[in-house]
Amino acid sequence: MGVLEPQIVLLHGVGLDKSMWKTFQAICDRPTLALDLPGHGAQLPLREPQSLETLAKDVMSRLPEGPVHLVGFSLGALIAQYITRYSPEKALTLTSVNSVCKRTAEETAAVAQRLATAGSEFATGVDRAIERWFPSATTSVPAAQVQAVRKVLAGNDLESYLHAYRVFAHGDQEIAGELGSITRPSLAITGEKDPGSTPEMSRRLGRSIPGCKVVVVPQARHMLPIENAPALAAAVTTLIDNSEG
């Protein structure tokens, strides 16, 4: 009986679910497993405050046996970084997709403002997020895909969403001082026009994680796994191939 090829485990962002990876999974030539984060998708709602540690431990309890290639998007990237740092035996490689990193005071204030209004202006926040991710005047993503993302985002359990969003707002501070201790082959990749998880943030990851490669995808925004899945798949495959060479 042959040895099974390690899976690529895919972790989505706050307010989304594992369905965001369908396009990536359809074109990736390696085995993949997309997981719902705690409080998202088919997972139980969150009913108490969380930390990056508690979310990461929940995800770890649902990882396949043996090491995997971790690919995390946005909040999922912070969780993947935490797992790779504190349980390196579980990670063969680490890919941080559209990840925040060491937010400046201005960047911290911006995400804090979105968090402050998320509970009272949730529907407005959904509209703003969709327009930020898929600008109606310029996006090339098919309308059906945009509407599918909107449906997932709008369908969130509000308490769960707020608990998870607080981790997203503060999680980069929780892991920032530990990034230099990550030892696995790593990639930080984002879109050239991502206004939140900016190219500079990926460059910060590149400077913080030893040997981390940085890729900035031209013209892409925040939803890289949907907007340009081929570019992401190519970068992930290159990282994995190089780690096996």
PDB file of C-alpha atoms in Angstrom:
ATOM      1  CA  MET A   1       0.000   0.000   0.000  1.00  0.00           C
ATOM      2  CA  GLY A   2       1.541   3.306  -1.084  1.00  0.00           C
ATOM      3  CA  VAL A   3       2.223   6.247   1.166  1.00  0.00           C
ATOM      4  CA  LEU A   4      -0.530   8.848   0.956  1.00  0.00           C
ATOM      5  CA  GLU A   5       0.495  12.272  -0.317  1.00  0.00           C
ATOM      6  CA  PRO A   6       0.234  14.935   2.412  1.00  0.00           C
ATOM      7  CA  GLN A   7      -2.859  17.076   2.069  1.00  0.00           C
ATOM      8  CA  ILE A   8      -3.061  20.817   1.606  1.00  0.00           C
ATOM      9  CA  VAL A   9      -5.296  22.046   4.429  1.00  0.00           C
ATOM     10  CA  LEU A  10      -7.187  25.231   3.578  1.00  0.00           C
ATOM     11  CA  LEU A  11      -8.368  27.693   6.249  1.00  0.00           C
ATOM     12  CA  HIS A  12     -10.758  30.485   5.264  1.00  0.00           C
ATOM     13  CA  GLY A  13     -11.237  34.002   6.616  1.00  0.00           C
ATOM     14  CA  VAL A  14     -13.590  35.512   9.181  1.00  0.00           C
ATOM     15  CA  GLY A  15     -17.264  35.448   8.215  1.00  0.00           C
ATOM     16  CA  LEU A  16     -16.702  32.990   5.356  1.00  0.00           C
ATOM     17  CA  ASP A  17     -16.639  29.192   5.178  1.00  0.00           C
ATOM     18  CA  LYS A  18     -14.804  26.406   3.402  1.00  0.00           C
ATOM     19  CA  SER A  19     -16.807  26.971   0.200  1.00  0.00           C
ATOM     20  CA  MET A  20     -14.528  29.910  -0.649  1.00  0.00           C
ATOM     21  CA  TRP A  21     -11.872  27.367  -1.661  1.00  0.00           C
ATOM     22  CA  LYS A  22     -13.938  25.570  -4.338  1.00  0.00           C
ATOM     23  CA  THR A  23     -12.239  27.306  -7.276  1.00  0.00           C
ATOM     24  CA  PHE A  24      -8.779  26.666  -5.832  1.00  0.00           C
ATOM     25  CA  GLN A  25      -9.566  23.029  -5.095  1.00  0.00           C
ATOM     26  CA  ALA A  26     -10.874  22.479  -8.620  1.00  0.00           C
ATOM     27  CA  ILE A  27      -7.564  23.453 -10.209  1.00  0.00           C
ATOM     28  CA  CYS A  28      -5.043  22.306  -7.586  1.00  0.00           C
ATOM     29  CA  ASP A  29      -3.263  19.106  -8.616  1.00  0.00           C
ATOM     30  CA  ARG A  30      -2.575  17.973  -5.047  1.00  0.00           C
ATOM     31  CA  PRO A  31      -4.993  16.568  -2.454  1.00  0.00           C
ATOM     32  CA  THR A  32      -6.768  19.295  -0.506  1.00  0.00           C
ATOM     33  CA  LEU A  33      -8.968  19.518   2.574  1.00  0.00           C
ATOM     34  CA  ALA A  34     -10.912  22.707   3.355  1.00  0.00           C
ATOM     35  CA  LEU A  35     -12.016  23.146   6.967  1.00  0.00           C
ATOM     36  CA  ASP A  36     -14.613  25.440   8.506  1.00  0.00           C
ATOM     37  CA  LEU A  37     -13.149  27.624  11.240  1.00  0.00           C
ATOM     38  CA  PRO A  38     -14.721  27.533  14.718  1.00  0.00           C
ATOM     39  CA  GLY A  39     -18.087  29.323  14.690  1.00  0.00           C
ATOM     40  CA  HIS A  40     -18.324  29.179  10.896  1.00  0.00           C
ATOM     41  CA  GLY A  41     -20.013  26.921   8.364  1.00  0.00           C
ATOM     42  CA  ALA A  42     -20.996  23.599   9.929  1.00  0.00           C
ATOM     43  CA  GLN A  43     -19.122  24.256  13.178  1.00  0.00           C
ATOM     44  CA  LEU A  44     -20.940  25.121  16.404  1.00  0.00           C
ATOM     45  CA  PRO A  45     -21.510  28.836  17.093  1.00  0.00           C
ATOM     46  CA  LEU A  46     -19.051  30.637  19.349  1.00  0.00           C
ATOM     47  CA  ARG A  47     -20.603  31.722  22.627  1.00  0.00           C
ATOM     48  CA  GLU A  48     -17.615  33.072  24.515  1.00  0.00           C
ATOM     49  CA  PRO A  49     -14.567  35.233  23.747  1.00  0.00           C
ATOM     50  CA  GLN A  50     -11.790  33.580  21.760  1.00  0.00           C
ATOM     51  CA  SER A  51      -8.081  34.044  21.166  1.00  0.00           C
ATOM     52  CA  LEU A  52      -5.820  33.026  18.330  1.00  0.00           C
ATOM     53  CA  GLU A  53      -4.713  30.158  20.561  1.00  0.00           C
ATOM     54  CA  THR A  54      -8.221  28.801  21.173  1.00  0.00           C
ATOM     55  CA  LEU A  55      -9.150  28.973  17.488  1.00  0.00           C
ATOM     56  CA  ALA A  56      -5.881  27.293  16.492  1.00  0.00           C
ATOM     57  CA  LYS A  57      -6.320  24.474  19.002  1.00  0.00           C
ATOM     58  CA  ASP A  58      -9.825  23.790  17.699  1.00  0.00           C
ATOM     59  CA  VAL A  59      -8.519  23.602  14.131  1.00  0.00           C
ATOM     60  CA  MET A  60      -5.641  21.380  15.219  1.00  0.00           C
ATOM     61  CA  SER A  61      -8.064  18.905  16.750  1.00  0.00           C
ATOM     62  CA  ARG A  62      -9.595  18.432  13.287  1.00  0.00           C
ATOM     63  CA  LEU A  63      -6.421  18.178  11.208  1.00  0.00           C
ATOM     64  CA  PRO A  64      -5.622  14.883   9.461  1.00  0.00           C
ATOM     65  CA  GLU A  65      -3.097  12.574  11.058  1.00  0.00           C
ATOM     66  CA  GLY A  66       0.458  13.331  10.048  1.00  0.00           C
ATOM     67  CA  PRO A  67       1.898  16.595   8.751  1.00  0.00           C
ATOM     68  CA  VAL A  68       0.099  18.767   6.197  1.00  0.00           C
ATOM     69  CA  HIS A  69       0.716  21.786   4.025  1.00  0.00           C
ATOM     70  CA  LEU A  70      -1.089  24.672   5.741  1.00  0.00           C
ATOM     71  CA  VAL A  71      -2.676  27.362   3.583  1.00  0.00           C
ATOM     72  CA  GLY A  72      -4.541  30.059   5.499  1.00  0.00           C
ATOM     73  CA  PHE A  73      -6.438  33.069   4.181  1.00  0.00           C
ATOM     74  CA  SER A  74      -6.755  36.255   6.275  1.00  0.00           C
ATOM     75  CA  LEU A  75      -7.830  35.062   9.758  1.00  0.00           C
ATOM     76  CA  GLY A  76      -7.016  31.547   8.586  1.00  0.00           C
ATOM     77  CA  ALA A  77      -3.473  32.711   7.855  1.00  0.00           C
ATOM     78  CA  LEU A  78      -3.005  33.881  11.453  1.00  0.00           C
ATOM     79  CA  ILE A  79      -4.273  30.503  12.663  1.00  0.00           C
ATOM     80  CA  ALA A  80      -1.935  28.682  10.278  1.00  0.00           C
ATOM     81  CA  GLN A  81       0.986  30.774  11.546  1.00  0.00           C
ATOM     82  CA  TYR A  82       0.117  29.916  15.147  1.00  0.00           C
ATOM     83  CA  ILE A  83      -0.066  26.178  14.405  1.00  0.00           C
ATOM     84  CA  THR A  84       3.206  26.234  12.478  1.00  0.00           C
ATOM     85  CA  ARG A  85       4.936  28.092  15.308  1.00  0.00           C
ATOM     86  CA  TYR A  86       3.696  26.022  18.232  1.00  0.00           C
ATOM     87  CA  SER A  87       3.111  22.611  16.585  1.00  0.00           C
ATOM     88  CA  PRO A  88       5.696  22.525  13.798  1.00  0.00           C
ATOM     89  CA  GLU A  89       5.385  18.751  13.531  1.00  0.00           C
ATOM     90  CA  LYS A  90       1.945  19.321  11.960  1.00  0.00           C
ATOM     91  CA  ALA A  91       3.143  21.667   9.227  1.00  0.00           C
ATOM     92  CA  LEU A  92       5.307  20.783   6.247  1.00  0.00           C
ATOM     93  CA  THR A  93       4.909  24.236   4.722  1.00  0.00           C
ATOM     94  CA  LEU A  94       3.080  27.460   5.590  1.00  0.00           C
ATOM     95  CA  THR A  95       1.300  29.701   3.087  1.00  0.00           C
ATOM     96  CA  SER A  96      -0.191  32.958   4.378  1.00  0.00           C
ATOM     97  CA  VAL A  97      -2.724  34.275   1.849  1.00  0.00           C
ATOM     98  CA  ASN A  98      -3.833  37.921   2.100  1.00  0.00           C
ATOM     99  CA  SER A  99      -2.587  37.995   5.673  1.00  0.00           C
ATOM    100  CA  VAL A 100      -2.323  40.948   7.993  1.00  0.00           C
ATOM    101  CA  CYS A 101       0.952  41.333   9.858  1.00  0.00           C
ATOM    102  CA  LYS A 102       2.121  43.724  12.565  1.00  0.00           C
ATOM    103  CA  ARG A 103      -0.537  46.367  11.872  1.00  0.00           C
ATOM    104  CA  THR A 104       0.599  49.966  12.281  1.00  0.00           C
ATOM    105  CA  ALA A 105      -1.311  52.286  14.605  1.00  0.00           C
ATOM    106  CA  GLU A 106      -3.316  53.564  11.626  1.00  0.00           C
ATOM    107  CA  GLU A 107      -4.090  50.041  10.381  1.00  0.00           C
ATOM    108  CA  THR A 108      -5.083  48.953  13.893  1.00  0.00           C
ATOM    109  CA  ALA A 109      -7.433  51.922  14.203  1.00  0.00           C
ATOM    110  CA  ALA A 110      -9.075  51.076  10.877  1.00  0.00           C
ATOM    111  CA  VAL A 111      -9.864  47.481  11.827  1.00  0.00           C
ATOM    112  CA  ALA A 112     -10.966  48.588  15.300  1.00  0.00           C
ATOM    113  CA  GLN A 113     -13.483  50.955  13.686  1.00  0.00           C
ATOM    114  CA  ARG A 114     -14.918  48.136  11.562  1.00  0.00           C
ATOM    115  CA  LEU A 115     -15.172  45.933  14.666  1.00  0.00           C
ATOM    116  CA  ALA A 116     -16.862  48.700  16.658  1.00  0.00           C
ATOM    117  CA  THR A 117     -19.720  48.973  14.156  1.00  0.00           C
ATOM    118  CA  ALA A 118     -19.951  45.312  13.134  1.00  0.00           C
ATOM    119  CA  GLY A 119     -22.622  44.463  15.680  1.00  0.00           C
ATOM    120  CA  SER A 120     -24.924  47.429  15.102  1.00  0.00           C
ATOM    121  CA  GLU A 121     -24.374  47.840  11.358  1.00  0.00           C
ATOM    122  CA  PHE A 122     -23.877  44.256  10.229  1.00  0.00           C
ATOM    123  CA  ALA A 123     -25.856  44.462   6.978  1.00  0.00           C
ATOM    124  CA  THR A 124     -24.047  47.663   5.996  1.00  0.00           C
ATOM    125  CA  GLY A 125     -20.737  45.999   6.843  1.00  0.00           C
ATOM    126  CA  VAL A 126     -21.581  43.103   4.518  1.00  0.00           C
ATOM    127  CA  ASP A 127     -22.265  45.521   1.666  1.00  0.00           C
ATOM    128  CA  ARG A 128     -19.028  47.386   2.311  1.00  0.00           C
ATOM    129  CA  ALA A 129     -16.990  44.178   2.482  1.00  0.00           C
ATOM    130  CA  ILE A 130     -18.398  42.889  -0.809  1.00  0.00           C
ATOM    131  CA  GLU A 131     -17.686  46.202  -2.528  1.00  0.00           C
ATOM    132  CA  ARG A 132     -14.185  46.292  -1.029  1.00  0.00           C
ATOM    133  CA  TRP A 133     -13.452  42.738  -2.182  1.00  0.00           C
ATOM    134  CA  PHE A 134     -15.280  42.838  -5.525  1.00  0.00           C
ATOM    135  CA  PRO A 135     -15.620  46.477  -6.696  1.00  0.00           C
ATOM    136  CA  SER A 136     -18.737  46.559  -8.853  1.00  0.00           C
ATOM    137  CA  ALA A 137     -17.124  48.802 -11.445  1.00  0.00           C
ATOM    138  CA  THR A 138     -14.010  46.729 -12.029  1.00  0.00           C
ATOM    139  CA  THR A 139     -14.235  43.158 -10.713  1.00  0.00           C
ATOM    140  CA  SER A 140     -13.829  40.281 -13.155  1.00  0.00           C
ATOM    141  CA  VAL A 141     -15.307  37.738 -10.727  1.00  0.00           C
ATOM    142  CA  PRO A 142     -18.619  36.342 -12.052  1.00  0.00           C
ATOM    143  CA  ALA A 143     -21.715  37.753 -10.357  1.00  0.00           C
ATOM    144  CA  ALA A 144     -22.805  34.285  -9.220  1.00  0.00           C
ATOM    145  CA  GLN A 145     -19.566  33.840  -7.278  1.00  0.00           C
ATOM    146  CA  VAL A 146     -19.866  37.275  -5.698  1.00  0.00           C
ATOM    147  CA  GLN A 147     -23.444  36.505  -4.639  1.00  0.00           C
ATOM    148  CA  ALA A 148     -22.364  33.173  -3.166  1.00  0.00           C
ATOM    149  CA  VAL A 149     -19.799  34.954  -0.992  1.00  0.00           C
ATOM    150  CA  ARG A 150     -22.380  37.573   0.000  1.00  0.00           C
ATOM    151  CA  LYS A 151     -24.840  34.834   1.020  1.00  0.00           C
ATOM    152  CA  VAL A 152     -22.288  33.164   3.294  1.00  0.00           C
ATOM    153  CA  LEU A 153     -21.199  36.465   4.832  1.00  0.00           C
ATOM    154  CA  ALA A 154     -24.751  37.691   5.388  1.00  0.00           C
ATOM    155  CA  GLY A 155     -25.761  34.351   6.912  1.00  0.00           C
ATOM    156  CA  ASN A 156     -23.345  34.559   9.827  1.00  0.00           C
ATOM    157  CA  ASP A 157     -24.414  34.049  13.414  1.00  0.00           C
ATOM    158  CA  LEU A 158     -23.704  37.559  14.686  1.00  0.00           C
ATOM    159  CA  GLU A 159     -22.276  36.580  18.077  1.00  0.00           C
ATOM    160  CA  SER A 160     -19.938  34.047  16.459  1.00  0.00           C
ATOM    161  CA  TYR A 161     -18.871  36.594  13.875  1.00  0.00           C
ATOM    162  CA  LEU A 162     -18.020  39.192  16.498  1.00  0.00           C
ATOM    163  CA  HIS A 163     -15.991  36.730  18.583  1.00  0.00           C
ATOM    164  CA  ALA A 164     -14.034  35.701  15.481  1.00  0.00           C
ATOM    165  CA  TYR A 165     -13.619  39.252  14.213  1.00  0.00           C
ATOM    166  CA  ARG A 166     -12.102  40.329  17.518  1.00  0.00           C
ATOM    167  CA  VAL A 167      -9.438  37.645  17.042  1.00  0.00           C
ATOM    168  CA  PHE A 168      -8.831  38.879  13.507  1.00  0.00           C
ATOM    169  CA  ALA A 169      -8.507  42.443  14.806  1.00  0.00           C
ATOM    170  CA  HIS A 170      -5.945  41.523  17.459  1.00  0.00           C
ATOM    171  CA  GLY A 171      -4.457  38.188  16.379  1.00  0.00           C
ATOM    172  CA  ASP A 172      -1.538  39.681  14.467  1.00  0.00           C
ATOM    173  CA  GLN A 173      -0.347  41.158  17.772  1.00  0.00           C
ATOM    174  CA  GLU A 174      -0.694  37.757  19.434  1.00  0.00           C
ATOM    175  CA  ILE A 175       1.605  36.038  16.919  1.00  0.00           C
ATOM    176  CA  ALA A 176       3.885  38.935  15.890  1.00  0.00           C
ATOM    177  CA  GLY A 177       6.654  38.227  18.391  1.00  0.00           C
ATOM    178  CA  GLU A 178       6.753  34.542  17.455  1.00  0.00           C
ATOM    179  CA  LEU A 179       7.059  34.771  13.684  1.00  0.00           C
ATOM    180  CA  GLY A 180      10.847  34.653  13.841  1.00  0.00           C
ATOM    181  CA  SER A 181      10.641  31.193  15.428  1.00  0.00           C
ATOM    182  CA  ILE A 182       8.761  29.619  12.511  1.00  0.00           C
ATOM    183  CA  THR A 183      11.069  27.120  10.853  1.00  0.00           C
ATOM    184  CA  ARG A 184       9.003  25.636   8.026  1.00  0.00           C
ATOM    185  CA  PRO A 185       9.274  26.733   4.366  1.00  0.00           C
ATOM    186  CA  SER A 186       6.922  29.680   4.090  1.00  0.00           C
ATOM    187  CA  LEU A 187       5.177  31.879   1.551  1.00  0.00           C
ATOM    188  CA  ALA A 188       3.349  35.189   2.016  1.00  0.00           C
ATOM    189  CA  ILE A 189       1.127  36.079  -0.928  1.00  0.00           C
ATOM    190  CA  THR A 190      -1.392  38.862  -1.440  1.00  0.00           C
ATOM    191  CA  GLY A 191      -2.992  41.013  -4.104  1.00  0.00           C
ATOM    192  CA  GLU A 192      -1.372  44.165  -5.415  1.00  0.00           C
ATOM    193  CA  LYS A 193      -4.560  46.129  -4.722  1.00  0.00           C
ATOM    194  CA  ASP A 194      -5.617  44.562  -1.417  1.00  0.00           C
ATOM    195  CA  PRO A 195      -6.424  47.597   0.771  1.00  0.00           C
ATOM    196  CA  GLY A 196      -6.491  45.672   4.056  1.00  0.00           C
ATOM    197  CA  SER A 197      -3.973  42.827   3.812  1.00  0.00           C
ATOM    198  CA  THR A 198      -1.573  44.944   1.829  1.00  0.00           C
ATOM    199  CA  PRO A 199       1.590  44.033  -0.087  1.00  0.00           C
ATOM    200  CA  GLU A 200       3.542  45.787   2.668  1.00  0.00           C
ATOM    201  CA  MET A 201       2.029  43.409   5.229  1.00  0.00           C
ATOM    202  CA  SER A 202       3.199  40.434   3.184  1.00  0.00           C
ATOM    203  CA  ARG A 203       6.629  42.017   2.997  1.00  0.00           C
ATOM    204  CA  ARG A 204       6.544  42.337   6.809  1.00  0.00           C
ATOM    205  CA  LEU A 205       5.854  38.612   6.983  1.00  0.00           C
ATOM    206  CA  GLY A 206       8.737  38.048   4.593  1.00  0.00           C
ATOM    207  CA  ARG A 207      11.041  39.979   6.878  1.00  0.00           C
ATOM    208  CA  SER A 208       9.700  38.319  10.040  1.00  0.00           C
ATOM    209  CA  ILE A 209       9.613  34.619   9.073  1.00  0.00           C
ATOM    210  CA  PRO A 210      13.070  33.235   8.237  1.00  0.00           C
ATOM    211  CA  GLY A 211      13.369  32.451   4.535  1.00  0.00           C
ATOM    212  CA  CYS A 212       9.761  33.396   3.781  1.00  0.00           C
ATOM    213  CA  LYS A 213       9.123  34.071   0.098  1.00  0.00           C
ATOM    214  CA  VAL A 214       6.832  36.985  -0.830  1.00  0.00           C
ATOM    215  CA  VAL A 215       4.578  37.066  -3.895  1.00  0.00           C
ATOM    216  CA  VAL A 216       2.368  40.020  -4.866  1.00  0.00           C
ATOM    217  CA  VAL A 217      -0.195  39.145  -7.542  1.00  0.00           C
ATOM    218  CA  PRO A 218      -0.757  42.025 -10.004  1.00  0.00           C
ATOM    219  CA  GLN A 219      -4.229  43.619 -10.096  1.00  0.00           C
ATOM    220  CA  ALA A 220      -5.680  41.246  -7.468  1.00  0.00           C
ATOM    221  CA  ARG A 221      -7.477  42.436  -4.341  1.00  0.00           C
ATOM    222  CA  HIS A 222      -8.356  40.647  -1.080  1.00  0.00           C
ATOM    223  CA  MET A 223     -10.174  37.555  -2.304  1.00  0.00           C
ATOM    224  CA  LEU A 224      -7.194  36.071  -4.114  1.00  0.00           C
ATOM    225  CA  PRO A 225      -8.371  32.422  -3.806  1.00  0.00           C
ATOM    226  CA  ILE A 226     -11.461  33.387  -5.824  1.00  0.00           C
ATOM    227  CA  GLU A 227     -10.146  36.243  -7.941  1.00  0.00           C
ATOM    228  CA  ASN A 228      -6.988  34.531  -9.185  1.00  0.00           C
ATOM    229  CA  ALA A 229      -6.926  30.940  -8.005  1.00  0.00           C
ATOM    230  CA  PRO A 230      -4.430  29.875 -10.737  1.00  0.00           C
ATOM    231  CA  ALA A 231      -1.797  32.329  -9.459  1.00  0.00           C
ATOM    232  CA  LEU A 232      -2.295  31.125  -5.902  1.00  0.00           C
ATOM    233  CA  ALA A 233      -2.213  27.460  -6.888  1.00  0.00           C
ATOM    234  CA  ALA A 234       0.996  27.978  -8.850  1.00  0.00           C
ATOM    235  CA  ALA A 235       2.695  29.734  -5.913  1.00  0.00           C
ATOM    236  CA  VAL A 236       1.583  27.082  -3.404  1.00  0.00           C
ATOM    237  CA  THR A 237       2.695  24.264  -5.688  1.00  0.00           C
ATOM    238  CA  THR A 238       6.094  25.902  -6.181  1.00  0.00           C
ATOM    239  CA  LEU A 239       6.573  26.239  -2.431  1.00  0.00           C
ATOM    240  CA  ILE A 240       5.670  22.580  -1.874  1.00  0.00           C
ATOM    241  CA  ASP A 241       7.808  21.341  -4.775  1.00  0.00           C
ATOM    242  CA  ASN A 242      10.813  23.306  -3.500  1.00  0.00           C
ATOM    243  CA  SER A 243      10.301  21.985   0.037  1.00  0.00           C
ATOM    244  CA  GLU A 244      10.381  18.426  -1.278  1.00  0.00           C
ATOM    245  CA  GLY A 245      13.409  18.940  -3.502  1.00  0.00           C
TER     246      GLY A 245
END
